[in-house]
């Protein structure tokens, strides 16, 4: 399946499930001084999550062009060191604005990956927020993953860095739940396909999709302290790297080897060949 076909498959799946297909917004966010570049699919919906703007739909799906080269989400230092980071990428996302919440977000993600794309479920791992002083553990997400079919030992708890998502220092945020995929050999070998590789070293097990359960707005007061206040309605914001899921589907070792990026590398290589 080509990267273009995977993008279309995602949009079609969520459209079939009642989501409005929305175009990618520009890389330069409109009217948001907190961001230099668009860094996530949810940026164009920020005011909808905050209850400041109403749209004529409560569910949306998009493939958003993103740049992560500075600010809260900065991949610049990883480029060239990992198989999965590049500062420009496309983020596939489904969104609920006070409509469905955790249960359907998790069910849709499972159904899309396992039933629609037919990913090998032996290779899937899941993470949930284990809680901290400010926000409690997300036991509900853990139970929901098990209910849709994840083995309990494949659902791991992590802290704020990995499992609490916010677009910047301020703005909509919430605990999140990630899906990781083991790309190595022999998924049945418990010494290879291990929990330690989830958010661990190397690229063998890679995060492919993040489901954010948008519940709070983080604001900064004049004395520089931050406060979490509940959003008008619990919402959903997800982000799956198109290049990452394409690497999985095309069974290649790096995002650079997918049909989305490889032609660019080859073109640049041809241009840089010394002339005879
Ligand atoms: N907004 C979801 C993500 O960027 O992971």
JSON list of C-alpha atoms in Angstrom, two decimals, residues 20 22-23 42-48 53-60 97:
[
{"chain": "A", "resi": 20, "resn": "UNK", "atom": "CA", "xyz": [-15.93, 15.65, 8.72]},
{"chain": "A", "resi": 22, "resn": "UNK", "atom": "CA", "xyz": [-10.96, 18.82, 7.08]},
{"chain": "A", "resi": 23, "resn": "UNK", "atom": "CA", "xyz": [-8.00, 20.06, 5.02]},
{"chain": "A", "resi": 42, "resn": "UNK", "atom": "CA", "xyz": [-5.22, 19.85, 16.80]},
{"chain": "A", "resi": 43, "resn": "UNK", "atom": "CA", "xyz": [-3.77, 23.35, 16.34]},
{"chain": "A", "resi": 44, "resn": "UNK", "atom": "CA", "xyz": [-6.46, 24.48, 13.92]},
{"chain": "A", "resi": 45, "resn": "UNK", "atom": "CA", "xyz": [-9.09, 23.26, 16.42]},
{"chain": "A", "resi": 46, "resn": "UNK", "atom": "CA", "xyz": [-7.59, 24.85, 19.54]},
{"chain": "A", "resi": 47, "resn": "UNK", "atom": "CA", "xyz": [-10.43, 27.33, 20.04]},
{"chain": "A", "resi": 48, "resn": "UNK", "atom": "CA", "xyz": [-13.00, 24.61, 19.42]},
{"chain": "A", "resi": 53, "resn": "UNK", "atom": "CA", "xyz": [-15.46, 28.64, 18.66]},
{"chain": "A", "resi": 54, "resn": "UNK", "atom": "CA", "xyz": [-18.30, 26.49, 17.37]},
{"chain": "A", "resi": 55, "resn": "UNK", "atom": "CA", "xyz": [-18.23, 24.48, 14.15]},
{"chain": "A", "resi": 56, "resn": "UNK", "atom": "CA", "xyz": [-21.10, 22.75, 12.42]},
{"chain": "A", "resi": 57, "resn": "UNK", "atom": "CA", "xyz": [-19.50, 19.35, 13.15]},
{"chain": "A", "resi": 58, "resn": "UNK", "atom": "CA", "xyz": [-18.43, 17.59, 16.37]},
{"chain": "A", "resi": 59, "resn": "UNK", "atom": "CA", "xyz": [-16.07, 15.06, 14.76]},
{"chain": "A", "resi": 60, "resn": "UNK", "atom": "CA", "xyz": [-13.27, 15.78, 12.34]},
{"chain": "A", "resi": 97, "resn": "UNK", "atom": "CA", "xyz": [-15.23, 18.11, 20.18]}
]
